[in-house]
Every structure is written in structure tokens, then in C-alpha cells.
Coordinates of C-alpha atoms in Angstrom, one line a residue:
M196 CA -126.9 212.5 -24.1
S197 CA -125.1 215.7 -25.0
I198 CA -121.9 217.1 -26.3
D199 CA -120.9 217.5 -22.7
D200 CA -120.6 213.7 -22.5
N201 CA -118.0 213.8 -25.2
T202 CA -120.3 212.0 -27.6
R203 CA -122.1 213.1 -30.7
P204 CA -125.8 212.2 -30.6
L205 CA -127.4 210.8 -33.7
E206 CA -129.6 213.3 -35.5
P207 CA -133.2 212.3 -35.8
G208 CA -133.1 212.1 -39.6
I209 CA -130.1 209.7 -39.8
T210 CA -131.0 206.3 -41.3
T211 CA -130.3 203.4 -39.0
D212 CA -132.5 200.6 -40.5
F213 CA -130.8 199.0 -43.5
S214 CA -132.9 195.8 -43.6
Q215 CA -134.5 197.0 -46.8
R216 CA -132.0 199.7 -48.0
M217 CA -128.6 199.7 -49.6
N218 CA -125.9 200.9 -47.2
Y219 CA -122.4 202.1 -47.5
G220 CA -120.9 198.6 -47.2
S221 CA -123.1 197.0 -49.7
Y222 CA -122.7 199.8 -52.2
L223 CA -118.9 199.4 -52.1
A224 CA -119.0 195.6 -51.7
L225 CA -116.8 196.0 -48.6
D226 CA -117.4 192.4 -47.5
E227 CA -115.7 191.3 -50.7
L228 CA -113.1 194.1 -50.9
L229 CA -111.9 193.7 -47.3
S230 CA -111.7 189.9 -47.6
I231 CA -109.2 189.8 -50.5
Q232 CA -106.0 190.7 -48.5
R233 CA -104.6 187.2 -48.2
P234 CA -101.0 186.9 -46.9
Q235 CA -99.2 183.9 -48.4
S236 CA -96.5 183.7 -45.7
S237 CA -96.9 181.1 -43.0
P238 CA -97.3 182.1 -40.4
A239 CA -98.5 185.4 -41.8
H240 CA -95.8 188.1 -41.5
H241 CA -97.1 191.4 -40.1
D242 CA -95.7 193.5 -42.9
E243 CA -97.1 191.4 -45.7
M244 CA -100.5 193.2 -45.2
L245 CA -98.8 196.5 -46.1
F246 CA -97.3 195.0 -49.2
I247 CA -100.6 193.6 -50.4
I248 CA -102.7 196.7 -49.7
Q249 CA -100.1 199.0 -51.3
H250 CA -100.3 197.1 -54.5
Q251 CA -104.1 196.5 -54.5
T252 CA -104.8 200.2 -53.9
S253 CA -102.4 201.0 -56.7
E254 CA -104.3 198.7 -59.0
L255 CA -107.5 200.5 -58.1
W256 CA -106.0 203.9 -58.9
I257 CA -104.7 202.5 -62.2
K258 CA -108.2 201.3 -63.0
L259 CA -109.4 204.8 -62.6
L260 CA -106.5 206.2 -64.5
L261 CA -107.4 204.0 -67.5
H262 CA -111.1 205.0 -67.1
E263 CA -110.2 208.7 -67.4
L264 CA -107.6 208.3 -70.1
R265 CA -109.8 206.3 -72.3
S266 CA -112.5 209.0 -72.0
A267 CA -109.9 211.8 -72.6
R268 CA -108.8 210.0 -75.7
D269 CA -112.4 209.6 -77.0
L270 CA -113.1 213.3 -76.2
L271 CA -110.1 214.4 -78.2
R272 CA -111.3 212.3 -81.1
A273 CA -114.6 214.1 -80.8
D274 CA -112.9 217.6 -80.7
D275 CA -114.1 218.2 -77.2
I276 CA -110.8 219.5 -75.9
R277 CA -112.1 221.2 -72.8
T278 CA -113.7 218.1 -71.4
A279 CA -110.7 216.1 -72.4
L280 CA -108.4 218.4 -70.4
K281 CA -110.8 218.1 -67.4
R282 CA -110.2 214.3 -67.5
I283 CA -106.5 214.8 -67.8
A284 CA -106.5 217.2 -64.8
R285 CA -108.1 214.4 -62.7
V286 CA -105.5 212.0 -64.0
K287 CA -102.7 214.2 -62.8
H288 CA -104.1 214.3 -59.3
I289 CA -104.3 210.4 -59.3
Q290 CA -100.7 210.3 -60.4
E291 CA -99.7 212.5 -57.5
V292 CA -101.5 210.2 -55.0
M293 CA -99.9 207.1 -56.5
T294 CA -96.4 208.7 -56.3
Q295 CA -96.9 209.7 -52.7
Q296 CA -98.0 206.2 -51.9
W297 CA -94.5 204.9 -52.3
S298 CA -93.5 206.6 -49.1
V299 CA -95.7 204.1 -47.2
L300 CA -94.1 201.1 -48.8
A301 CA -90.7 202.6 -48.2
T302 CA -91.2 202.1 -44.4
L303 CA -90.7 198.4 -45.2
T304 CA -87.1 197.6 -44.3
P305 CA -85.0 195.0 -46.1
S306 CA -85.1 192.6 -43.1
E307 CA -88.9 192.9 -42.9
Y308 CA -89.4 192.3 -46.6
S309 CA -87.0 189.3 -46.6
E310 CA -89.3 187.6 -44.0
F311 CA -92.1 187.1 -46.6
R312 CA -90.5 187.8 -50.0
D313 CA -90.3 184.1 -50.8
A314 CA -94.1 183.9 -50.5
L315 CA -94.4 186.1 -53.6
A316 CA -92.8 183.3 -55.6
S317 CA -92.5 184.6 -59.2
S318 CA -95.2 187.3 -58.9
S319 CA -94.1 190.8 -59.7
G320 CA -95.5 194.2 -60.5
F321 CA -94.0 193.7 -64.0
Q322 CA -97.0 191.4 -64.6
S323 CA -99.6 194.1 -63.9
H324 CA -101.6 194.3 -67.2
Q325 CA -103.2 197.5 -66.0
Y326 CA -99.8 199.3 -65.6
R327 CA -98.9 198.0 -69.1
A328 CA -102.2 199.3 -70.4
V329 CA -101.4 202.8 -69.1
E330 CA -98.1 202.7 -71.0
F331 CA -99.8 201.5 -74.1
I332 CA -102.5 204.2 -74.0
F333 CA -99.8 206.9 -73.5
G334 CA -98.0 205.4 -76.6
N335 CA -95.2 203.3 -75.2
K336 CA -96.3 200.2 -77.0
N337 CA -94.4 196.9 -77.1
E338 CA -96.1 193.9 -78.7
K339 CA -93.6 191.6 -77.1
M340 CA -95.1 192.4 -73.7
L341 CA -98.3 190.5 -74.6
A342 CA -96.5 187.2 -74.1
V343 CA -96.4 187.9 -70.4
F344 CA -100.1 187.5 -70.4
D345 CA -100.6 184.4 -72.5
S346 CA -101.9 182.6 -69.4
D347 CA -104.4 185.3 -68.8
P348 CA -106.5 185.7 -72.0
A349 CA -108.7 188.5 -70.7
S350 CA -105.7 190.7 -69.7
R351 CA -104.0 189.9 -73.0
Q352 CA -107.0 191.0 -74.9
V353 CA -107.1 194.3 -73.1
L354 CA -103.6 195.0 -74.2
S355 CA -104.0 193.6 -77.7
D356 CA -106.9 196.0 -78.2
L357 CA -104.9 199.0 -76.9
L358 CA -102.0 198.0 -79.1
D359 CA -104.2 198.4 -82.2
E360 CA -105.9 201.6 -81.1
P361 CA -104.6 205.1 -81.4
S362 CA -102.8 206.4 -78.2
L363 CA -103.8 209.5 -76.3
Y364 CA -100.9 211.3 -78.1
D365 CA -102.1 210.1 -81.5
E366 CA -105.5 211.5 -80.8
L367 CA -104.0 214.8 -79.6
L368 CA -101.9 215.1 -82.8
R369 CA -105.0 214.3 -84.9
Y370 CA -107.0 216.9 -83.1
L371 CA -104.3 219.5 -83.8
S372 CA -104.3 218.6 -87.4
R373 CA -108.1 219.1 -87.6
A374 CA -107.6 222.4 -85.8
G375 CA -105.3 223.6 -88.7
H376 CA -101.9 222.7 -87.4
A377 CA -99.5 221.3 -89.9
V378 CA -99.0 217.8 -88.4
P379 CA -97.0 215.7 -90.8
D380 CA -99.0 213.0 -92.8
S381 CA -96.4 210.5 -91.7
I382 CA -97.6 211.0 -88.1
L383 CA -101.3 211.0 -89.0
N384 CA -101.0 207.8 -91.0
R385 CA -98.5 205.9 -88.9
D386 CA -98.8 202.4 -87.6
V387 CA -100.4 203.0 -84.2
S388 CA -99.5 199.5 -83.0
K389 CA -95.8 200.7 -82.8
A390 CA -94.4 202.9 -80.0
H391 CA -94.3 206.6 -81.0
T392 CA -90.7 207.6 -81.7
F393 CA -89.2 211.1 -82.0
T394 CA -90.2 212.8 -85.2
P395 CA -88.2 216.0 -85.8
E396 CA -90.8 217.4 -88.3
L397 CA -93.3 217.6 -85.4
V398 CA -91.2 220.0 -83.4
P399 CA -91.9 223.1 -85.6
V400 CA -95.7 222.5 -85.1
F401 CA -95.3 222.7 -81.4
K402 CA -92.9 225.7 -81.7
R403 CA -95.6 227.7 -83.6
I404 CA -98.2 226.8 -81.0
Y405 CA -95.9 227.9 -78.1
E406 CA -94.7 231.1 -79.7
N407 CA -98.3 232.0 -80.6
A408 CA -100.0 230.9 -77.4
G409 CA -102.7 233.6 -77.4
E410 CA -103.9 232.5 -80.8
N411 CA -103.7 228.8 -80.0
W412 CA -104.6 228.8 -76.3
E413 CA -106.4 225.4 -76.1
A414 CA -103.7 223.7 -78.1
Y415 CA -101.1 225.4 -75.9
E416 CA -102.8 224.3 -72.8
A417 CA -103.2 220.8 -74.0
C418 CA -99.5 220.6 -74.8
E419 CA -98.6 221.7 -71.2
E420 CA -101.1 219.2 -69.8
F421 CA -99.4 216.4 -71.7
V422 CA -96.0 217.5 -70.4
D423 CA -97.4 217.3 -66.9
L424 CA -98.7 213.7 -67.6
E425 CA -95.2 212.6 -68.6
D426 CA -93.4 214.4 -65.8
N427 CA -95.8 212.8 -63.3
F428 CA -95.3 209.4 -64.8
Q429 CA -91.6 209.7 -64.6
F430 CA -91.8 210.9 -61.0
W431 CA -93.8 207.8 -60.3
R432 CA -91.2 205.6 -62.0
F433 CA -88.4 207.3 -60.1
R434 CA -90.0 206.9 -56.8
H435 CA -90.7 203.2 -57.6
L436 CA -87.0 202.8 -58.5
K437 CA -85.9 204.4 -55.2
T438 CA -88.3 202.4 -53.1
V439 CA -87.2 199.1 -54.6
G440 CA -83.5 200.1 -54.3
R441 CA -84.1 200.9 -50.6
T442 CA -85.8 197.6 -50.0
I443 CA -83.9 195.0 -52.0
G444 CA -80.7 196.8 -53.1
T445 CA -79.4 195.4 -56.3
K446 CA -80.9 191.9 -56.0
M447 CA -82.9 190.3 -58.8
G448 CA -86.6 191.1 -58.9
T449 CA -89.2 188.4 -58.0
G450 CA -90.4 188.2 -61.6
G451 CA -86.9 187.5 -62.9
S452 CA -85.9 191.0 -64.0
S453 CA -82.6 192.6 -62.9
G454 CA -84.6 194.7 -60.4
V455 CA -83.3 198.3 -59.9
E456 CA -81.3 198.2 -63.1
F457 CA -84.4 197.2 -65.1
L458 CA -86.4 200.0 -63.5
Q459 CA -83.5 202.5 -64.2
R460 CA -83.7 201.8 -67.9
A461 CA -87.4 202.6 -67.9
L462 CA -86.6 206.2 -67.0
S463 CA -85.1 206.7 -70.5
L464 CA -88.4 205.9 -72.2
T465 CA -90.5 208.8 -73.2
F466 CA -94.1 209.3 -74.4
F467 CA -94.2 212.7 -75.9
P468 CA -90.6 213.5 -77.0
E469 CA -91.4 216.4 -79.3
L470 CA -93.1 218.3 -76.4
F471 CA -89.8 218.3 -74.6
A472 CA -87.5 218.8 -77.6
V473 CA -89.4 222.0 -78.5
R474 CA -88.2 223.7 -75.3
S475 CA -84.7 224.0 -76.9
E476 CA -86.2 225.7 -79.9
I477 CA -88.5 228.3 -78.3
G478 CA -86.9 231.8 -78.4
R479 CA -84.2 230.9 -80.9

């Protein structure tokens, strides 16, 4: 058999006997992974598969996001800024993929979604503990959100732990302080279980970094990477908002939220406000 037959012959060295070897499917647990797409509509509606896979793949990407963000946070704590920024660079690529994914779900028309929406019952992306964990590790903490997971102790514990731990931004600011930047003590000693709020005294710290970038290159680069993280997260939020609006209009969300209006309010939330405020000060 040759290429002239429009086939590609197996090379002699390719393994074909997996009776005693791990193969691709077993390494990735594909039997299990590909069996957990379980439409709830009856009879199963064609487009429900898209809806399930979209959200399952998002959860997998979020799992990787958390893996990388936790590592970046630990590396900042250890003053390993270069490796931390490598982790953050990967996070940014994951964020871009997740944002692009919305275009697939946007092919679901209102009439198609309405055919199986009732099968979701009260389930909603609002109940994703991993998504909430990303918000917490970025610093947008809200203890009241834990009540959503009272019936899921393991997920609640993940969020409870993150609530009491310094955020990624907390660790950046502590790193900057150790590097000689005048981060206010009120920031360094703040209650990390609360959401970070805009602190005007922090803006001059970033202003000095930006206006003396050559002398503070690693800090300068870290600041810009954090701006990218927030920009990407807001792009994701906005694309989510537009996809939901395109699919259900102004109807209430399946989890009981106001839907598009609820998502719109999230766009006003910020993780690293001083990194954006400093832009109005540079060059004055």
C-alpha cells in the first residue's frame, strides 16, 4: 500500500498492541470523559449536546486556570517573579480560548434553546464553584456567595479556603513591598477575606513604577500582565453577556437571577482598580 492509494501506511515502529500498555484513551480516561454528556431533555434535543459540552469544556479550562493562578500566587510569595509571569502568560491564552468559545454557543438560537431549557431546571452557571474560585483568587471575594454551595460541602470548602487566603493581587503587592516599593501598610495588613477596594494611596506606587520602568522592569511588566488579566476577564464577561442576551433576551436566568441585567452589573466589578486609575496620572 502506498501514498498513491490515498492512504498513509503505518510506520514499522508505531505501537499497535496495547494489551499490556497504556494508550491515549486510558491515559485521558476517555471512556469516562466521553460518557458524561447526558442530555436531560426527553426525547434528547439535538442542541442540548452543544450546551453541555460548551459548559463542561469551560469547567475544564477553569480548572487549569485555577491550577496556574494558584501556582503564580505561590511563586510571587516566593519572589520568583519570572516564573510567576510565565504562569500568567499561560492564563492569558486560556482566557482567550474561553472567550472565543462563546461564538460556538452563540449559534444556539432562542427557539432551539427553548426546546430543552426546561430540562435545566434551576441549574445555572452562577452555581459554578470554579468560576467563583477564579473571582476569589483574583480578589473579588464575597462571603455571601458561600451559601450557594451549602449543599456541596467540598465546593464550599474550596471557596472558604480561598476566602481566607491572600489573592493574587495581594501577593503582587506584598512582592512589590519586599522589592522596595512603598506599598501602604493598610494594604499589607488588610483583611484578605474581603474584596479589595480602590485605595488611592496605592496609585503613586504604581505611578513611580510606570514612570521609571527601566529601573523597575519586572514590577512594570507584572503590572501590565495584571492589566491584561483583568481586560481578558472583562472580555469574557462581556461575551457571556452578549451570548445570553442573544439567546434568551431579557428573560430571567434559570438559577433565578435577572439574567442579562445581572450579568451587566458584573461588568462594573474590578480586580485591580489602581492599575487602571494610574493611567490618568502618568505624564501629569
